[in-house]
Coordinates of C-alpha atoms in Angstrom, one line a residue:
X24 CA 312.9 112.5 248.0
X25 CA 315.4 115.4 248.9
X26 CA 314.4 118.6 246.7
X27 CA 317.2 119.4 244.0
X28 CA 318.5 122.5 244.2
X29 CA 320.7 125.1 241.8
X30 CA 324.1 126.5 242.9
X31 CA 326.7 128.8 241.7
X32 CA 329.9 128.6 243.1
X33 CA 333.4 131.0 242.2
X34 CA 336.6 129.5 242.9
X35 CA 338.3 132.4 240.9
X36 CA 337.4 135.7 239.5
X37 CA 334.8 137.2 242.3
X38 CA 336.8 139.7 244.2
X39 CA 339.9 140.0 242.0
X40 CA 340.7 140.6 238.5
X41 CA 341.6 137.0 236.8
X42 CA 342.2 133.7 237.5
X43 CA 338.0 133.1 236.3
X44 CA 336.7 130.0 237.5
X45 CA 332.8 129.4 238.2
X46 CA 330.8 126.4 239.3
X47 CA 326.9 125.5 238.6
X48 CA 325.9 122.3 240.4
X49 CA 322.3 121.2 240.3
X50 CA 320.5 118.3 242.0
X51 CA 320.3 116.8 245.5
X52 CA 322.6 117.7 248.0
X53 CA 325.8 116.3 247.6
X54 CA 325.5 114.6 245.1
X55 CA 324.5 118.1 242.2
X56 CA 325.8 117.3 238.6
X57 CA 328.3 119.8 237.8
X58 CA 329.2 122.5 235.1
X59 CA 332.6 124.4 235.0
X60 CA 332.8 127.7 233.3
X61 CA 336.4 128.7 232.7
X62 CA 340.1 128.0 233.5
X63 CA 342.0 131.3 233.7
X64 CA 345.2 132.2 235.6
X65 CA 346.4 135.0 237.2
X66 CA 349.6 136.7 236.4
X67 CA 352.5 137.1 239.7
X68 CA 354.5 139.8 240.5
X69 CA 357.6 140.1 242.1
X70 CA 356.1 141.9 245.0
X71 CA 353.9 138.9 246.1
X72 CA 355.0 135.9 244.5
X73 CA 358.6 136.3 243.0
X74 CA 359.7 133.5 240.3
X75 CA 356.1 132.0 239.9
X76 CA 355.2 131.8 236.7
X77 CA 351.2 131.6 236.8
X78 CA 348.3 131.8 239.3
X79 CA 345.6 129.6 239.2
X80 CA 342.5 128.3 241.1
X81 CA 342.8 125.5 243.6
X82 CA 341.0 122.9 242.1
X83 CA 340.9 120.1 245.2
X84 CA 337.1 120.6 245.4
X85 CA 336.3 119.8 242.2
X86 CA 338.6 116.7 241.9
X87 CA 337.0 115.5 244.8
X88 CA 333.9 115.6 243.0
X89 CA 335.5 114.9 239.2
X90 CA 332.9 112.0 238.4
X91 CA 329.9 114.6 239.3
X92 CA 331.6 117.0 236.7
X93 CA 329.7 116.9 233.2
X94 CA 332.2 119.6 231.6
X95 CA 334.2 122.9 231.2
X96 CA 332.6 125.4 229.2
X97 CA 334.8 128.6 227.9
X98 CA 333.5 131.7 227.5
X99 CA 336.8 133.4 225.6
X100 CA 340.1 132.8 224.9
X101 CA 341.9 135.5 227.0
X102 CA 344.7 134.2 229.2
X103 CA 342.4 134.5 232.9
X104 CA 339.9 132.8 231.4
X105 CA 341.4 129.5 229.8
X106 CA 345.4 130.0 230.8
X107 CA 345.2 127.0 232.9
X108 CA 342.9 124.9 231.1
X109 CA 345.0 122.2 229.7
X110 CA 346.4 121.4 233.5
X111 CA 342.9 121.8 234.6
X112 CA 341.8 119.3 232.5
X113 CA 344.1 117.2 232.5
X114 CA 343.6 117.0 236.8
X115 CA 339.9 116.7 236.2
X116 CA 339.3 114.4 232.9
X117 CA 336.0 116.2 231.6
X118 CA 335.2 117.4 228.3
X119 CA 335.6 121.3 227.0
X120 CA 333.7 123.2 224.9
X121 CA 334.2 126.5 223.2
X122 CA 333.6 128.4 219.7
X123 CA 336.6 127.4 217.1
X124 CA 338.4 130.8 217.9
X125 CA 338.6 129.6 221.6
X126 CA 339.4 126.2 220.9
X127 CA 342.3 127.3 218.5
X128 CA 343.9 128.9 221.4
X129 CA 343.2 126.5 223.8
X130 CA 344.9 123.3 221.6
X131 CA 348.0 125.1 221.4
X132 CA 348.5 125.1 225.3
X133 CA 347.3 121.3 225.2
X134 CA 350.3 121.1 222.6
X135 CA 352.6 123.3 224.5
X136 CA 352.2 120.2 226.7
X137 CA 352.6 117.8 224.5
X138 CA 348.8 116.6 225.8
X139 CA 346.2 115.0 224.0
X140 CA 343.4 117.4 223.0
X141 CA 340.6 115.1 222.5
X142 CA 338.7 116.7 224.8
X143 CA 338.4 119.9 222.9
X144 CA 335.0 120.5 221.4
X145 CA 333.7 123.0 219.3
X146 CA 330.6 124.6 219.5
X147 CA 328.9 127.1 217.0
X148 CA 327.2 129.8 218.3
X149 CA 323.2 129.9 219.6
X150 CA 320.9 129.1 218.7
X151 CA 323.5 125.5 219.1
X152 CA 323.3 123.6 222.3
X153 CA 325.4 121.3 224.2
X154 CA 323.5 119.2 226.4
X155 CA 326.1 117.8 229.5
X156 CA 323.5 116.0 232.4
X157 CA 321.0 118.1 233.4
X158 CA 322.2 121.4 232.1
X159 CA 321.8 122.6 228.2
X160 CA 324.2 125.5 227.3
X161 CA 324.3 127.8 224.3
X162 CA 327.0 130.1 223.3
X163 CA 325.7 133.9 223.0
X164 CA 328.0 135.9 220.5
X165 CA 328.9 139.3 222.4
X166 CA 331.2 141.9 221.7
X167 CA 334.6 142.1 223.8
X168 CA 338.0 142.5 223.3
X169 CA 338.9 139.4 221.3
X170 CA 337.1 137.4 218.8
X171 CA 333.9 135.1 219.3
X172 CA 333.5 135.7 223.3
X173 CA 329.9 134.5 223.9
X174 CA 328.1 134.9 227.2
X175 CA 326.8 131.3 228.2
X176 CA 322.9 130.7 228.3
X177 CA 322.4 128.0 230.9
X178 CA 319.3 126.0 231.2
X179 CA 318.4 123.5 233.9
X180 CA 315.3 122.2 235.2
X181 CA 315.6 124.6 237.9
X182 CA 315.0 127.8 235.3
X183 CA 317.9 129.7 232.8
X184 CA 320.7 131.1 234.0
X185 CA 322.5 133.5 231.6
X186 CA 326.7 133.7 232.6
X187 CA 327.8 136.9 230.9
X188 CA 331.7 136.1 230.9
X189 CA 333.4 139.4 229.7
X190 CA 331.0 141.8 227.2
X191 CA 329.9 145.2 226.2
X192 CA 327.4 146.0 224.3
X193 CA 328.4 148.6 221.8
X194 CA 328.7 147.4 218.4
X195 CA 332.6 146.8 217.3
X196 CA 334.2 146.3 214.1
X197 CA 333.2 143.1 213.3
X198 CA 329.6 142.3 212.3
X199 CA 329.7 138.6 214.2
X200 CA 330.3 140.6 217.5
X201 CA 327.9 143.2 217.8
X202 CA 325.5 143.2 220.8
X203 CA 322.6 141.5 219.2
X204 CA 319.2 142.9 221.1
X205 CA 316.9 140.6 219.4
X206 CA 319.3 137.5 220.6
X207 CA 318.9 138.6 224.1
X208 CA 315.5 139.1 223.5
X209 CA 315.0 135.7 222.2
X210 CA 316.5 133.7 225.4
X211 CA 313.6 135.8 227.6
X212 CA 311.2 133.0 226.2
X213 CA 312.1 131.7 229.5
X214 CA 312.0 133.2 232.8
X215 CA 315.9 134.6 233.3
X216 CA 316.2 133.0 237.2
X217 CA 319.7 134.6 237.2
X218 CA 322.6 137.2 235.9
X219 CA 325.9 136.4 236.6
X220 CA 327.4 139.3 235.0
X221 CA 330.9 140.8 234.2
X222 CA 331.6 144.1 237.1
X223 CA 334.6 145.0 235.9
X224 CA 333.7 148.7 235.0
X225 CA 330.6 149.1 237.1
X226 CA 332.0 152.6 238.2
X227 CA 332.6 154.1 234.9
X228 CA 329.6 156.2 234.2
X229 CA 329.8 157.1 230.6
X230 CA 328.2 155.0 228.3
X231 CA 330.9 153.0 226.2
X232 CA 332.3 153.3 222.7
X233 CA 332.6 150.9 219.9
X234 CA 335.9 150.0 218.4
X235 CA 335.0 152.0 215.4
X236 CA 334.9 155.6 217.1
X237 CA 339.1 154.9 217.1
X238 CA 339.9 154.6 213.6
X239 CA 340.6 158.8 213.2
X240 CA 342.6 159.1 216.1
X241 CA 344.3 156.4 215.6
X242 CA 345.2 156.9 211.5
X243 CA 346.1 160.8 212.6
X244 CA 348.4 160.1 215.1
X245 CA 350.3 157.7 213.3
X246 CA 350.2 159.6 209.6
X247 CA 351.6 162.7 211.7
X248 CA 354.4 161.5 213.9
X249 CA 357.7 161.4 212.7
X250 CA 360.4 158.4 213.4
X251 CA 360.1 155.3 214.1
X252 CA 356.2 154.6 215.7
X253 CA 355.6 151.5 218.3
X254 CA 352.4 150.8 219.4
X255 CA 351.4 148.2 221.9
X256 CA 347.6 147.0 223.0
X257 CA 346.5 143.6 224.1
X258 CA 347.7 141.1 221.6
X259 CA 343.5 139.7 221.6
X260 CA 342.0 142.0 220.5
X261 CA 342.7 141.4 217.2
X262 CA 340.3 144.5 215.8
X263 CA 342.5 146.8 217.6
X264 CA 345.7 145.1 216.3
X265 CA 344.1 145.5 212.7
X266 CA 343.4 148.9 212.8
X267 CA 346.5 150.0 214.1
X268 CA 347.8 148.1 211.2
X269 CA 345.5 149.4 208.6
X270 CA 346.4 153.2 210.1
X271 CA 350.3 152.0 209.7
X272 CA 349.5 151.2 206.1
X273 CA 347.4 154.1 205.0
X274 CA 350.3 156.5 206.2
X275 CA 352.8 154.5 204.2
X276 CA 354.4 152.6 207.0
X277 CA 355.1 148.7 206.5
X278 CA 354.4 146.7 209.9
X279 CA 356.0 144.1 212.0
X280 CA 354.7 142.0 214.7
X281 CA 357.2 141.7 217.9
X282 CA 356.2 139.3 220.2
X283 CA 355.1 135.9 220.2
X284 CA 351.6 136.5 221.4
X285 CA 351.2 139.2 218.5
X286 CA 352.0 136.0 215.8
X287 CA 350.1 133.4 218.0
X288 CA 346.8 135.8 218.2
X289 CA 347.0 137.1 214.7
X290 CA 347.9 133.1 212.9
X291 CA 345.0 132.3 214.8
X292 CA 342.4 134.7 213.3
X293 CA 343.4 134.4 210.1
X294 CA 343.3 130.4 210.4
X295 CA 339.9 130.1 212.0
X296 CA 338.6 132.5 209.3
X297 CA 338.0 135.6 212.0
X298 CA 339.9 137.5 209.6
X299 CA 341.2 138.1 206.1
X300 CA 341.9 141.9 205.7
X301 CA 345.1 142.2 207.7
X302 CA 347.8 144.6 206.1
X303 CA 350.7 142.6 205.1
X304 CA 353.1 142.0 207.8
X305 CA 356.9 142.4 207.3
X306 CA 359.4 139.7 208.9
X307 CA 361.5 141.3 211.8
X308 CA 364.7 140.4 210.1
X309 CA 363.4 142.5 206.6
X310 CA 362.6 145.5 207.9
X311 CA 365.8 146.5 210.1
X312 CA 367.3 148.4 207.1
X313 CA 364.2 150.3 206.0
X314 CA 364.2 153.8 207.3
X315 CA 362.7 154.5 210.9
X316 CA 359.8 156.9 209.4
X317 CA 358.4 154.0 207.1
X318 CA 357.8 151.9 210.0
X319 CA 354.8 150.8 212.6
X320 CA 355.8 148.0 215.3
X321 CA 353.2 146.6 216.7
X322 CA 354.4 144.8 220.4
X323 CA 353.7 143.1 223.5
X324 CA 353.8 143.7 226.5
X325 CA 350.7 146.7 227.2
X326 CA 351.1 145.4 230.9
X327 CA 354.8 146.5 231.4
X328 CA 355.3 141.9 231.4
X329 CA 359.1 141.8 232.2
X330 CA 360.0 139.7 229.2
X331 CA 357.5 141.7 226.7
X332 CA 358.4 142.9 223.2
X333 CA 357.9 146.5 224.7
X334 CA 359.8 146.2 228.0
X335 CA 362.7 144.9 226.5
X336 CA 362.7 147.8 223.3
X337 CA 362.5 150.3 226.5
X338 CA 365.9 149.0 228.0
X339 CA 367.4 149.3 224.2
X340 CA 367.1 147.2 221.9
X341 CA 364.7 144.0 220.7
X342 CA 365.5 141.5 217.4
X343 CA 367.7 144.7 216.4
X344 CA 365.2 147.1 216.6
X345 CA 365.6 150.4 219.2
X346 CA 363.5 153.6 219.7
X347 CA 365.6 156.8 219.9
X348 CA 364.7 160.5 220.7
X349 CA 361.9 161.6 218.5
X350 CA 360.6 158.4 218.2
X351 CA 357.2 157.5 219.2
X352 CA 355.1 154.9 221.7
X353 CA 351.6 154.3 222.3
X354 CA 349.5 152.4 224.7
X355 CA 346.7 151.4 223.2
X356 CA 345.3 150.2 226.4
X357 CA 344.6 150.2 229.5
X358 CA 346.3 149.3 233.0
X359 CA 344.6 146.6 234.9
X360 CA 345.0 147.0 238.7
X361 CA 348.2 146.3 239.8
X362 CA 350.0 146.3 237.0
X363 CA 350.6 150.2 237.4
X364 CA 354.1 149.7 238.4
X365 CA 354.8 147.9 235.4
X366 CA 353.7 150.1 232.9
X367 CA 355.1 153.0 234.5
X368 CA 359.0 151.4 234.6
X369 CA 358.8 151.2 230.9
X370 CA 357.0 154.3 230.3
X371 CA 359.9 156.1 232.3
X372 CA 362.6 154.0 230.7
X373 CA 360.9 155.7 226.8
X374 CA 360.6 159.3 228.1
X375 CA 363.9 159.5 229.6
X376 CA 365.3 158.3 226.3
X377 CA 363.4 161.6 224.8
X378 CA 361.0 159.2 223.2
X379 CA 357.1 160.8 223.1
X380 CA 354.9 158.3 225.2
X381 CA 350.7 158.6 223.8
X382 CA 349.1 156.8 226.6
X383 CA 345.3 156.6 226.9
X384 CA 344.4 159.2 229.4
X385 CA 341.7 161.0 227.2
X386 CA 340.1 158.2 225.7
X387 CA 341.1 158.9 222.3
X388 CA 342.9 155.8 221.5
X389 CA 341.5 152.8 223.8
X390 CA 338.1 151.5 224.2
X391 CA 337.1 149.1 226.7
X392 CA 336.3 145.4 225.9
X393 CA 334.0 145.5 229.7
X394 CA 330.3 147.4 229.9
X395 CA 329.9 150.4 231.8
X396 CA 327.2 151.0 234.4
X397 CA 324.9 152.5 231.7
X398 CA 325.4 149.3 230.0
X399 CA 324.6 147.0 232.8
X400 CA 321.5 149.2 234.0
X401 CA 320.7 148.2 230.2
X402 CA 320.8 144.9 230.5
X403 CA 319.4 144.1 233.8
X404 CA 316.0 145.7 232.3
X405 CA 316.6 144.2 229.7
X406 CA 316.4 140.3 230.5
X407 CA 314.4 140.7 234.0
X408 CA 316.2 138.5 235.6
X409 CA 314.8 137.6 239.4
X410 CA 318.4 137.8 240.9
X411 CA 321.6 139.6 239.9
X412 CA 325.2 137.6 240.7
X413 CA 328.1 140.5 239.8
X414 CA 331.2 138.7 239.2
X415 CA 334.6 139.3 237.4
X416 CA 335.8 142.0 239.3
X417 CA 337.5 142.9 242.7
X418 CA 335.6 142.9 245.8
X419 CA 334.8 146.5 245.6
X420 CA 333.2 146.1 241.6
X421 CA 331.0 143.2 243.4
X422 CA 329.1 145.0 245.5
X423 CA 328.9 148.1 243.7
X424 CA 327.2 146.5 241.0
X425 CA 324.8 144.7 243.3
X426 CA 324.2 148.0 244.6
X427 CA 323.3 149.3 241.1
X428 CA 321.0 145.7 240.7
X429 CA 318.9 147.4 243.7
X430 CA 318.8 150.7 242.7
X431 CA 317.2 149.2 239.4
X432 CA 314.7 147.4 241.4
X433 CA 316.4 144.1 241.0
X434 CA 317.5 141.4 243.9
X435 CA 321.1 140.8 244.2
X436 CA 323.7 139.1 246.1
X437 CA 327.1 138.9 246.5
X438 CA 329.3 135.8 246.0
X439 CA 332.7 135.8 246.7
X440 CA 335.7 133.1 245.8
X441 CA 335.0 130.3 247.8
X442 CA 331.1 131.2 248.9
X443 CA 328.1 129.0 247.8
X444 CA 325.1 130.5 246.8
X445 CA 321.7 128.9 246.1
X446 CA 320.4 130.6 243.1
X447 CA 316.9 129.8 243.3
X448 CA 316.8 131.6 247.2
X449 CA 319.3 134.3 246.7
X450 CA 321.0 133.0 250.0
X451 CA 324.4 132.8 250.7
X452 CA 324.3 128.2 252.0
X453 CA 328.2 127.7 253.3
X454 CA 331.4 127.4 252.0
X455 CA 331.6 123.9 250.6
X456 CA 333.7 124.8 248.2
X457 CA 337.4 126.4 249.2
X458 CA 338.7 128.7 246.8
X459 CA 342.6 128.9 247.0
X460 CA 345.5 129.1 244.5
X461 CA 348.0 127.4 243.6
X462 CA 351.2 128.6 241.6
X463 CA 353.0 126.8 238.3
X464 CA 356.3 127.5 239.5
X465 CA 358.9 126.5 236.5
X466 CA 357.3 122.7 235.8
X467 CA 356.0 122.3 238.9
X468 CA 352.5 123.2 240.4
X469 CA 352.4 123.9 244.0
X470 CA 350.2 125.0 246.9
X471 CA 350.2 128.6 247.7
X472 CA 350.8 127.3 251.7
X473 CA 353.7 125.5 250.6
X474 CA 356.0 127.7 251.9
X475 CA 358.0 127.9 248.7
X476 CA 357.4 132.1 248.4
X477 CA 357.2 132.8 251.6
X478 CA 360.8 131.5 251.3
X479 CA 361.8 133.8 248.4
X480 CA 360.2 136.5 250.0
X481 CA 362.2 136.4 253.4
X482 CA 365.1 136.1 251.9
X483 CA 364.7 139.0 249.4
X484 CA 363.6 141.0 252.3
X485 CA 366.8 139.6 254.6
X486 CA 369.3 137.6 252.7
X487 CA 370.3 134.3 253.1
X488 CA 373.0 132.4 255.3
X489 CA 374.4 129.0 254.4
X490 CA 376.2 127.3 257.4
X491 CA 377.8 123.8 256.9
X492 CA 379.3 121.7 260.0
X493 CA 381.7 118.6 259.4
X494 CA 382.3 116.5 262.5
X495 CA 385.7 115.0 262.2
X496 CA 385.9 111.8 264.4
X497 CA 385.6 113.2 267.8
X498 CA 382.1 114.9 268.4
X499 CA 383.8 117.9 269.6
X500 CA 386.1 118.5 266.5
X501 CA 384.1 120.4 264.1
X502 CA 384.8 122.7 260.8
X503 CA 382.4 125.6 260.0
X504 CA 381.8 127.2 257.0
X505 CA 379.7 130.1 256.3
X506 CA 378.3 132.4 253.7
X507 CA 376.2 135.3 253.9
X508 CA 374.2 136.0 250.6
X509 CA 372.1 139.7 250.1
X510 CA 372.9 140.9 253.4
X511 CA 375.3 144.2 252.7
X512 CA 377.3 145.5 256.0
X513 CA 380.5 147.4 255.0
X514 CA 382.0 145.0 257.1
X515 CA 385.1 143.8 253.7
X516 CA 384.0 140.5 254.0
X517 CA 384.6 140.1 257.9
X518 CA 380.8 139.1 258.2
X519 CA 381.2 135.6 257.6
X520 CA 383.8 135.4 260.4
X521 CA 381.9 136.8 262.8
X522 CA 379.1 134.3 262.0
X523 CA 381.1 131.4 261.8
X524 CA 382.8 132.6 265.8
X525 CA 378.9 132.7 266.6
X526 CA 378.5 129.5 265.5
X527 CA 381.5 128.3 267.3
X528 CA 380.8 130.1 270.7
X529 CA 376.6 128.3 270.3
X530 CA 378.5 124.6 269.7
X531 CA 380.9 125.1 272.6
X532 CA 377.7 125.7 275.1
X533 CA 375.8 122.3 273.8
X534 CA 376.2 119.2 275.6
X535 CA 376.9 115.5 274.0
X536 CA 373.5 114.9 274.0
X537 CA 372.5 118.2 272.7
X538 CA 374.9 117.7 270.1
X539 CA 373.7 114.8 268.9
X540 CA 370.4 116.0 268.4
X541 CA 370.8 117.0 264.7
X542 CA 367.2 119.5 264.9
X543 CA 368.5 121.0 268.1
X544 CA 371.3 121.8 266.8
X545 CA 370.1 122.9 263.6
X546 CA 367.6 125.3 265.6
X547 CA 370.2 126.5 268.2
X548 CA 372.8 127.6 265.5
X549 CA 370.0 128.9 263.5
X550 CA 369.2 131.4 266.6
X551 CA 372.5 131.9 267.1
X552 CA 373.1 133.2 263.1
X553 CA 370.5 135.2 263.5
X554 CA 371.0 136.9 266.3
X555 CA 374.9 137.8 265.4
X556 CA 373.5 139.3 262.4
X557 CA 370.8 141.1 263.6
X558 CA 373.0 142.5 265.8
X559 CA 375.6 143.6 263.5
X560 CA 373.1 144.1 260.8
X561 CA 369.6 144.8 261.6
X562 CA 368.7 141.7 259.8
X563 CA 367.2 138.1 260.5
X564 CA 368.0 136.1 257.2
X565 CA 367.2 133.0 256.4
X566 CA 369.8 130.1 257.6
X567 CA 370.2 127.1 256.4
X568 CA 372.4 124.5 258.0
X569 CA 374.2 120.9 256.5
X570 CA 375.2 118.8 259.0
X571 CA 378.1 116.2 258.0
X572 CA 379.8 113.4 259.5
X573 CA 377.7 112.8 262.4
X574 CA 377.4 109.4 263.4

């Protein structure tokens, strides 16, 4: 009989920051039982993939193999970790399971659209286990950035595997979440075969801070600035959100929630019970006549997100509200790569409206939800483990921390999207699985090779040309029409003349049967548009060209 073997498999989330999507498979070859942890997206930008609304993982492997699949398991309830479950499961028809905060969140997207959510389990925390096939799996409470994120302990006749997901391990606020070290002690009652663990701040040497060590700063800056005072910080992590609002209340401010992932994320803790201590909360419409010093808004949009609560208060005004000189804004946060941009639009928009910015450049007012490389030094010798898999980070975080592994005297490798790696060897074994991506785009999911933004990104770059031909009843009787879109000459309009005498000058050079070939002559005016305004314009646009009343 074949020997089974034990495989770990990213198809999102190892060499970038979101989209998390990780595969186990154990058994024979070909035909391994398998275990998805995760469903998250990645967010677009208009640099790479204008008008798409989310990124997420191609998922063609693994409905090839949907009838091998024994489940999804969810680590946490942040957007690149289970923003694409309820298409992901709805593709794939497997059960998911997660801790009730988790499963709150991820029944509303199931609702969003208007999908049964059956499928949703809830799971309590170790020492509970979910056995799907040959794998059992219990849900490690660890401290993070939002409430009940669990690292996933993974047993399977082949040994334990222990999937970190995102974690630190200072205490926080919240008792439920503090880094537990007898419950890491306790899963060592079997031989840890592997760490797949979180890399995100694998270069940040200082040891890291609990939630707590912000309350001060936080209270001070807020009891002593004057006007108006918003603050914005991931909408998660509900113990931030709370302390800003407890600082709000202690210096006599009343608070409002602008955004709708501040009212999702907050109804959500206090439903599942994470929470009962919140400051009260004014309605947006009662507090726009209270005076600017008594208040504390509390927004979206710490990633400069176009349509965020924050972004739109920087170009003037939100639900009536508007921050004026001498007001006050705070990013309780921090950038995630790539989004720099972003943040720095809005920031610029605030300070040259004379409104102070706080941002989080000394650490005084953001903590981490990811462990630092004293923290991941800790845990490696902590557990043992006989191989080290870094994942949730970019390319660079990977093999840094498998560098750190081997200065700690541990075996490591590194996985990237797409790679296969037998965990019981260490060895890379093929690419069996493709990682790509695919893009929600409005209501419609398409491939990432579909040509659709490679479209919108030519003609952003070069403008557009529409060109429609009508043959009267002779072949050699035509009428053209033209119009050039985002393609700026100083020409008063003349352009689209010169284009349609281009046009005019290609047709008379075609023969009859030349003419009658409808993609020869489609690709001949096309040239022909092209070069006229390349030409005139230093441009190649895009052309697109109707042919009518050929017979």
């Amino acid at each position: 009989m074949a020997k089974n073997r034990l495989f770990y498999l990213p198809l999102g989330g190892a060499g970038e920051i979101g989209m998390n999507m990780y595969v186990y498979g154990y058994g024979q070859k070909g035909r391994e039982r398998l275990l998805v942890v995760d469903a998250g997206i990645a967010f677009p930008d208009m640099e790479t993939t204008p008008g798409i609304d989310h990124v997420m993982p191609d998922i063609a492997w693994l409905q090839e193999r949907a009838e091998r699949i024994e489940g999804i398991f969810l680590s946490h309830a942040h957007e690149d970790h289970v923003g694409a479950i309820a298409r992901i499961q709805t593709c794939l028809g497997v059960p998911v399971y997660a801790r009730a905060f988790t499963a709150h969140l991820a029944w509303q997207k199931f609702e969003e659209m208007q999908l049964e959510s059956d499928c949703l389990h809830v799971v309590d925390a170790s020492p509970a286990r979910v056995n799907a096939g040959p794998f059992s799996v219990g849900f490690l409470p660890v401290p993070h950035s939002i409430p009940e994120a669990s690292s996933l302990v993974i047993d399977c006749p082949a040994g334990r595997i222990v999937h970190t997901g995102d974690f630190k391990l200072n205490s926080s606020l919240s008792e439920e979440a503090m880094f537990s070290h007898a419950g890491w002690k306790d899963i060592r009652d079997s031989e840890i075969l592997a760490l797949i663990c979180d890399s995100t701040n694998v270069f940040v040497k200082s040891e890291g801070r609990a939630e707590s060590s912000l309350t001060a700063a936080l209270t001070q800056l807020i009891a002593d600035s004057d006007g108006m005072v918003a603050a914005t910080t991931f909408a998660s992590n509900i113990t931030r959100v709370r302390q800003l609002a407890q600082a709000g209340a202690r210096a006599g401010r009343s608070v409002v929630l602008l955004g709708r992932a501040m009212l999702r994320m907050t109804s959500a803790a206090v439903d599942c019970g994470i929470v009962d201590d919140f400051p009260p909360f004014l309605a947006p419409e009662s507090a726009l006549g209270m005076k600017r010093h008594k208040l504390l808004l509390l927004t979206t949009g710490s990633q400069g997100e176009l349509r965020s609560a924050s972004a739109q208060l920087s170009h003037g005004n939100f639900r009536g509200f508007r921050l004026i000189a001498g007001d006050t804004f705070l990013l309780s946060s921090k950038t995630i790569p790539g989004n720099e941009l972003s943040v720095a639009r809005v920031v610029n928009r605030f300070a040259s409206a004379g409104i102070r910015v706080i941002d989080d450049d000394e650490g005084a007012f953001h903590v981490s939800g990811h462990a630092n490389r004293p923290d991941l030094t800790h845990l490696q010798k902590l557990l043992s483990p006989r191989l080290v898999v870094p994942m949730h980070g970019e390319y660079r975080h990977l093999v840094g921390h498998a560098e750190l592994a081997r200065e700690n005297g541990f075996r490591a490798t590194v996985v990237g999207n797409g790679k296969m790696a037998d965990l019981q060897s260490g060895e890379i074994v093929g690419e069996d699985g493709v990682a790509g991506r695919t893009y929600l785009d409005g209501t419609s999911v398409i491939s990432a090779q579909s040509g659709v933004v490679r479209d919108r990104l030519r003609m952003a770059r070069d403008g557009m040309v529409s060109v429609s031909i009508n043959f009267a009843t002779r072949r050699r009787e035509i009428e053209i029409a033209a119009k050039c879109k985002g393609i700026y000459t100083g020409l008063n309009g003349q352009l689209d003349e010169f284009v349609i005498d281009a046009i005019d000058d290609c047709v008379g050079r075609l023969n009859d049967s030349e003419m009658a070939d409808e993609e020869r002559l489609e690709r001949e005016v096309s040239i022909a548009v092209r070069r006229e305004i390349s030409a005139r314009c230093g441009k190649r646009p895009m052309v697109s060209v109707l042919l009518t009343g050929m017979s």
